[in-house]
XYZ file of C-alpha atoms in Angstrom:
428
model
C 136.196 -41.545 113.769
C 132.705 -41.655 114.483
C 129.955 -41.247 111.625
C 128.607 -37.766 111.961
C 124.992 -37.722 111.717
C 122.720 -35.642 108.905
C 119.319 -35.065 108.518
C 117.305 -37.669 107.091
C 115.806 -36.856 103.910
C 112.697 -39.014 103.687
C 110.242 -40.499 106.026
C 109.216 -39.605 109.169
C 106.055 -37.805 110.485
C 106.204 -34.587 108.361
C 103.262 -35.666 106.023
C 101.193 -37.321 108.250
C 97.744 -36.504 108.351
C 97.087 -34.357 111.747
C 94.122 -34.603 113.849
C 92.924 -30.593 114.493
C 90.634 -30.371 117.358
C 89.123 -26.885 118.629
C 87.333 -26.727 122.039
C 87.915 -26.363 125.372
C 91.747 -25.984 126.388
C 93.502 -26.794 129.640
C 96.476 -23.941 129.806
C 98.298 -21.427 131.853
C 98.696 -17.747 130.397
C 101.379 -16.231 128.548
C 102.346 -14.324 131.605
C 104.309 -17.116 132.917
C 106.848 -15.931 130.850
C 107.875 -13.516 132.552
C 109.500 -15.597 135.213
C 111.965 -16.697 133.102
C 112.571 -13.746 130.862
C 113.140 -10.901 133.971
C 115.880 -12.951 134.908
C 117.923 -13.283 131.400
C 116.888 -9.322 130.466
C 118.876 -7.609 133.472
C 117.930 -3.888 132.770
C 114.238 -4.812 131.739
C 110.778 -4.481 133.591
C 107.837 -6.167 132.921
C 104.850 -4.196 133.727
C 101.529 -6.302 133.795
C 98.445 -4.378 132.817
C 96.030 -6.913 134.945
C 94.236 -7.716 137.648
C 95.121 -9.091 140.992
C 94.885 -12.580 139.683
C 97.780 -11.908 137.474
C 100.003 -10.301 140.367
C 99.191 -13.432 142.437
C 100.065 -15.907 139.501
C 103.080 -13.986 139.003
C 104.745 -13.581 142.549
C 103.436 -17.453 143.379
C 105.243 -18.781 139.964
C 108.596 -16.537 140.776
C 108.793 -17.624 144.109
C 109.777 -13.780 145.149
C 108.050 -11.182 147.184
C 107.007 -8.109 145.708
C 109.195 -6.044 148.040
C 112.232 -7.827 146.710
C 111.753 -5.243 143.841
C 112.242 -8.050 140.846
C 112.243 -6.727 137.610
C 108.408 -7.348 136.984
C 104.764 -5.867 138.544
C 101.492 -5.336 137.840
C 99.353 -2.352 137.375
C 96.204 -3.355 138.643
C 92.967 -2.412 136.802
C 90.598 -1.504 139.446
C 86.606 -1.606 139.027
C 86.464 1.784 137.676
C 89.116 1.025 134.653
C 87.029 -1.935 134.131
C 83.855 -0.084 134.110
C 84.967 2.836 131.853
C 84.606 5.045 134.840
C 88.479 5.880 134.587
C 90.798 6.764 132.089
C 92.674 4.056 132.061
C 95.634 5.353 129.647
C 95.867 8.099 132.441
C 96.548 6.056 135.247
C 98.693 3.845 133.630
C 100.808 6.703 132.485
C 101.225 8.047 136.179
C 102.346 4.297 137.543
C 104.862 4.612 134.656
C 105.864 7.682 136.151
C 106.110 6.855 139.300
C 108.152 3.417 138.442
C 110.930 5.030 136.238
C 111.377 7.778 138.828
C 111.774 4.792 141.376
C 113.844 2.424 139.121
C 116.383 4.341 137.355
C 118.083 0.823 136.361
C 115.208 0.086 133.807
C 116.148 0.713 129.941
C 113.627 -1.280 128.548
C 109.931 -1.339 129.640
C 107.436 -4.045 128.501
C 103.601 -3.511 128.952
C 102.393 -6.404 129.065
C 98.574 -7.120 128.265
C 96.569 -9.930 130.096
C 92.909 -11.043 129.766
C 91.773 -7.952 131.582
C 93.088 -5.163 129.583
C 92.185 -6.822 126.401
C 88.523 -7.403 127.432
C 88.157 -3.637 127.702
C 90.356 -2.937 124.739
C 93.004 -1.115 126.391
C 95.540 -0.095 123.694
C 98.678 -1.121 124.874
C 100.323 -0.317 121.623
C 99.366 3.380 121.784
C 100.529 3.940 125.526
C 104.118 2.059 124.319
C 104.241 4.956 121.416
C 103.479 7.723 123.572
C 105.968 6.593 126.158
C 108.939 5.919 124.055
C 108.618 9.150 122.773
C 108.826 10.435 126.413
C 111.518 8.720 127.868
C 113.353 8.371 124.760
C 116.512 7.839 124.394
C 116.966 6.206 127.898
C 114.187 4.117 128.329
C 112.640 1.940 125.438
C 108.830 1.084 125.790
C 107.236 -2.053 124.074
C 104.355 -3.487 124.585
C 103.008 -7.614 124.135
C 100.098 -9.600 124.751
C 100.668 -12.216 127.774
C 96.727 -12.758 127.640
C 95.845 -16.473 127.699
C 92.342 -16.267 126.092
C 93.510 -17.391 122.728
C 97.097 -18.534 123.433
C 99.122 -21.220 125.330
C 101.911 -20.067 128.070
C 105.208 -20.230 126.092
C 103.739 -17.693 123.879
C 104.599 -14.968 126.143
C 108.088 -15.238 125.314
C 107.188 -15.746 121.627
C 105.252 -12.050 122.127
C 108.030 -10.465 123.482
C 110.721 -11.547 121.323
C 108.645 -10.501 118.657
C 107.695 -6.973 119.826
C 111.750 -6.342 120.194
C 112.600 -7.404 116.465
C 111.548 -4.533 114.718
C 113.290 -1.843 116.885
C 116.782 -3.866 116.303
C 118.953 -1.475 114.492
C 120.482 -3.102 110.998
C 123.417 -4.315 110.535
C 125.390 -5.577 107.720
C 127.891 -8.196 109.557
C 127.370 -11.597 108.883
C 126.611 -13.238 112.162
C 124.701 -16.020 114.167
C 122.279 -15.241 116.787
C 120.439 -18.160 118.720
C 117.207 -16.760 119.582
C 115.279 -17.825 122.674
C 115.677 -17.945 126.449
C 118.177 -20.336 128.002
C 119.452 -20.662 131.339
C 122.973 -18.904 131.461
C 124.727 -22.379 131.858
C 122.845 -23.600 129.001
C 123.391 -20.724 127.164
C 126.953 -20.673 128.023
C 127.524 -24.365 126.707
C 125.709 -23.663 123.625
C 128.226 -20.585 122.556
C 131.765 -22.335 123.798
C 130.772 -25.155 121.635
C 129.848 -23.185 118.227
C 133.091 -20.592 118.980
C 134.985 -23.474 119.237
C 134.441 -24.503 115.904
C 135.497 -20.881 114.810
C 131.900 -19.763 114.302
C 131.337 -16.353 115.109
C 130.307 -13.681 115.817
C 127.267 -15.007 117.898
C 124.733 -13.137 119.236
C 121.697 -13.767 121.154
C 118.166 -12.897 121.666
C 117.165 -11.907 124.168
C 120.134 -10.163 125.063
C 121.349 -9.707 128.487
C 121.110 -5.687 128.417
C 119.988 -3.579 125.976
C 123.287 -1.899 125.211
C 125.051 -5.258 123.762
C 124.904 -3.614 119.949
C 122.612 -6.483 119.028
C 121.518 -5.619 115.327
C 119.526 -7.380 112.401
C 120.296 -7.809 108.268
C 120.492 -9.991 105.469
C 123.661 -11.637 106.454
C 122.001 -12.563 109.902
C 121.197 -16.176 110.480
C 119.358 -17.461 113.193
C 118.835 -20.632 114.979
C 115.778 -21.168 117.563
C 116.334 -23.023 120.600
C 113.037 -23.056 121.400
C 110.106 -24.550 119.248
C 107.476 -22.101 120.191
C 108.906 -18.733 118.530
C 106.621 -19.002 115.438
C 106.098 -15.032 115.233
C 109.741 -14.067 116.327
C 110.613 -16.466 113.496
C 108.502 -14.292 111.509
C 109.501 -10.829 112.342
C 113.232 -12.176 111.835
C 112.624 -13.061 108.192
C 110.580 -9.985 107.806
C 113.848 -8.228 108.684
C 115.865 -10.209 106.127
C 117.693 -12.730 108.507
C 117.794 -16.506 107.604
C 116.715 -19.417 109.302
C 118.594 -22.509 110.077
C 115.780 -25.191 110.092
C 117.342 -28.105 112.130
C 115.749 -30.659 115.112
C 115.842 -28.995 118.548
C 118.880 -29.678 120.683
C 117.256 -32.001 122.754
C 119.005 -35.404 123.802
C 122.310 -36.544 122.086
C 121.163 -36.697 118.870
C 119.198 -33.518 118.350
C 121.765 -31.397 119.672
C 124.371 -33.014 117.033
C 121.909 -32.415 114.342
C 121.242 -28.654 115.635
C 125.177 -27.988 115.862
C 125.489 -29.762 112.413
C 122.943 -27.757 110.594
C 124.657 -24.533 111.863
C 128.570 -25.820 111.285
C 127.570 -26.790 107.519
C 126.192 -23.126 106.927
C 129.717 -21.388 108.438
C 131.680 -24.059 106.350
C 132.702 -26.020 109.818
C 134.659 -29.324 108.262
C 133.930 -32.661 109.695
C 137.174 -33.194 111.368
C 136.868 -29.936 113.493
C 133.327 -30.984 113.939
C 134.593 -34.189 115.535
C 137.140 -32.477 117.623
C 134.606 -30.253 119.232
C 131.681 -32.532 119.996
C 133.215 -36.242 120.827
C 133.578 -35.921 124.065
C 130.283 -34.161 124.848
C 128.307 -36.424 122.528
C 129.946 -39.559 124.304
C 129.023 -38.277 128.001
C 125.276 -37.461 126.737
C 125.332 -40.744 125.302
C 126.087 -42.490 128.524
C 124.168 -40.252 130.817
C 120.854 -41.014 128.450
C 121.634 -44.967 128.814
C 121.898 -44.699 132.167
C 118.817 -42.436 133.002
C 116.201 -44.374 130.491
C 116.120 -47.726 131.473
C 113.015 -47.411 133.130
C 111.874 -45.763 129.808
C 112.495 -48.736 127.450
C 109.453 -50.061 125.289
C 106.911 -48.000 127.666
C 104.346 -45.664 126.548
C 103.913 -42.093 126.021
C 101.071 -39.782 125.361
C 101.401 -36.186 124.952
C 98.425 -33.127 126.168
C 99.106 -30.162 124.172
C 100.718 -27.636 126.491
C 103.970 -26.221 126.149
C 104.708 -26.807 122.274
C 107.778 -28.687 123.369
C 105.740 -32.186 122.885
C 107.082 -32.832 119.088
C 110.897 -32.405 119.699
C 110.322 -34.246 122.898
C 108.718 -37.231 121.285
C 111.339 -37.411 118.778
C 114.066 -37.288 121.589
C 112.192 -40.146 123.877
C 111.113 -42.410 121.030
C 114.713 -42.352 119.568
C 117.230 -41.991 122.428
C 115.319 -43.712 124.827
C 112.857 -46.257 123.418
C 109.825 -45.109 124.317
C 106.201 -45.260 122.183
C 104.728 -42.249 121.514
C 101.075 -43.081 121.660
C 99.526 -39.103 120.639
C 101.719 -36.045 120.197
C 99.619 -33.424 121.026
C 100.865 -29.755 120.362
C 98.904 -26.363 120.698
C 100.072 -25.519 117.520
C 102.332 -27.479 114.817
C 104.628 -24.716 112.575
C 106.498 -27.553 110.035
C 108.564 -24.559 109.502
C 109.998 -24.810 112.504
C 109.178 -28.456 113.609
C 109.576 -29.889 110.521
C 113.079 -31.583 111.095
C 111.715 -32.896 114.249
C 109.072 -34.476 112.474
C 110.747 -35.750 109.560
C 112.966 -37.749 112.698
C 109.998 -38.802 114.435
C 108.895 -42.400 113.312
C 105.716 -42.820 111.876
C 103.101 -44.560 114.513
C 101.180 -41.704 116.914
C 98.616 -39.782 116.244
C 99.712 -36.033 115.929
C 97.123 -33.663 117.009
C 97.089 -29.994 116.864
C 94.845 -27.808 119.294
C 92.828 -29.432 121.938
C 89.135 -30.580 122.742
C 90.235 -31.826 126.348
C 87.381 -34.039 126.836
C 88.063 -35.772 123.700
C 92.051 -36.306 124.291
C 91.217 -37.125 127.931
C 88.983 -40.035 126.329
C 91.416 -40.931 124.169
C 94.081 -41.184 126.671
C 92.162 -43.214 129.071
C 91.599 -45.879 126.326
C 95.077 -45.907 125.607
C 96.021 -46.454 129.362
C 100.219 -45.334 128.325
C 102.936 -45.639 130.893
C 103.540 -41.972 131.024
C 101.079 -39.359 130.286
C 102.978 -35.379 129.890
C 99.976 -32.699 130.672
C 99.324 -29.368 132.524
C 98.789 -29.086 136.175
C 95.171 -29.287 135.984
C 95.003 -32.628 134.299
C 97.748 -34.501 136.359
C 96.060 -34.942 139.584
C 93.022 -36.044 138.507
C 94.883 -38.751 136.186
C 96.803 -39.577 138.918
C 93.996 -40.622 140.548
C 93.049 -42.842 137.785
C 95.878 -44.522 137.792
C 98.188 -43.336 135.276
C 101.536 -41.728 135.680
C 101.924 -38.053 134.490
C 105.079 -35.452 134.052
C 104.066 -31.946 134.504
C 104.802 -30.211 131.160
C 105.422 -26.665 132.795
C 108.607 -28.333 134.735
C 110.416 -29.113 131.275
C 110.094 -25.217 130.568
C 111.624 -24.053 134.026
C 114.319 -27.017 133.794
C 117.394 -26.665 131.871
C 117.321 -29.117 129.202
C 118.970 -28.385 126.590
C 122.268 -29.843 124.932
C 124.734 -32.503 126.037
C 125.291 -31.712 129.594
C 121.480 -31.891 130.329
C 120.774 -34.814 128.169
C 120.968 -37.355 130.558
C 118.770 -34.758 133.486
C 116.232 -34.431 130.451
C 115.530 -38.427 130.291
C 115.727 -38.756 134.110
C 112.488 -36.012 134.463
C 110.513 -38.774 132.351
C 112.143 -41.530 134.161
C 111.689 -40.552 137.498
C 107.529 -40.607 137.401
C 107.567 -43.792 135.896
C 109.730 -45.730 138.345
C 107.792 -43.880 141.374
C 104.412 -45.521 139.384
C 106.338 -48.866 139.599
C 107.565 -48.948 143.079
C 103.584 -47.750 144.149
C 102.221 -50.957 142.099
C 104.602 -52.840 144.277
C 103.775 -51.427 147.437
C 99.834 -51.862 146.338
C 100.397 -55.586 145.561
C 102.461 -56.250 148.592
């Protein structure tokens, strides 16, 4: 029987100084989260109250035309709305009336704020309360902000889930709640592993439908599957749920530690844990070894973007043999990413927030083998001879848990191999 991993009790980067910077940032807005949320929540509709730019972003990012009737849309703020010449609340009521009359399958309606709606101080919380009274009990209306003025793009999901927590019914059932949107196949893998250990009942937030009976109470234990859910984490704790802090399930080591934390809470013995995880752990280790050959000994630099940076740095340094130069994150919530910091070896600069010009200077000075950054920075850095990885791709690609561990390593090894091939061609 192999030795089962436990979380480290000392060392790591948790107590290392953090470079905090505030300046110009390069990020997408939180509306991006609607692209994956509308696929998970099958009876929900996301109505963005924004500009034509917001509508174009959603349509192009989702890769669907609006006449296909996806579960999102945009209520366009016209010039009269922005100038205060029209009653935006009244106009919004008309749009929602038309939407719900046409789409009778909608059971949850999210009014999503944007940069334009926040600039004109349009009170969507008041609109949601008014509409809930009007359409209850058939439709529940909530609101959250997807604005990019002060947030990064993954915070759209965080704001959405946090808006749902206060209206969940109370339950006294002892249960495990998995929090964070995952691709269906990945979510099924996680639930299957936990169920095979005898853990249950298992609930998920967001649930695929609003009528699943999802509740919350003092006996609810929750495990986060995404590291960018700070507001949701706080909202769940206010409702009495208890967080199970653990490294995030990226790679074999992170997945095993995440499962181990939950297993310990629910009294799973070592023999059962080994029986359930031994085979997928072995497959994950083999896949990572094959995919990470090009990464060993290479350096990596993270710009703050998705808030996945710290768990990914832990995975790449410990399991793929990379050296992290700087690990930047928009926000560092030690209550959430602390276990990953405990496992991240001391050495890299930890930075929170961004002053993009100063960080670009540090990146150019370091000349890393791979730079993880947003789309707006990738092409200029590539033109300067630096290999890059788009951070947003890591959110849209299945990368969690054992069966995706090799794919996760491959996402980073491919741009490194491409850069090496281009260097050979230039040399030849």
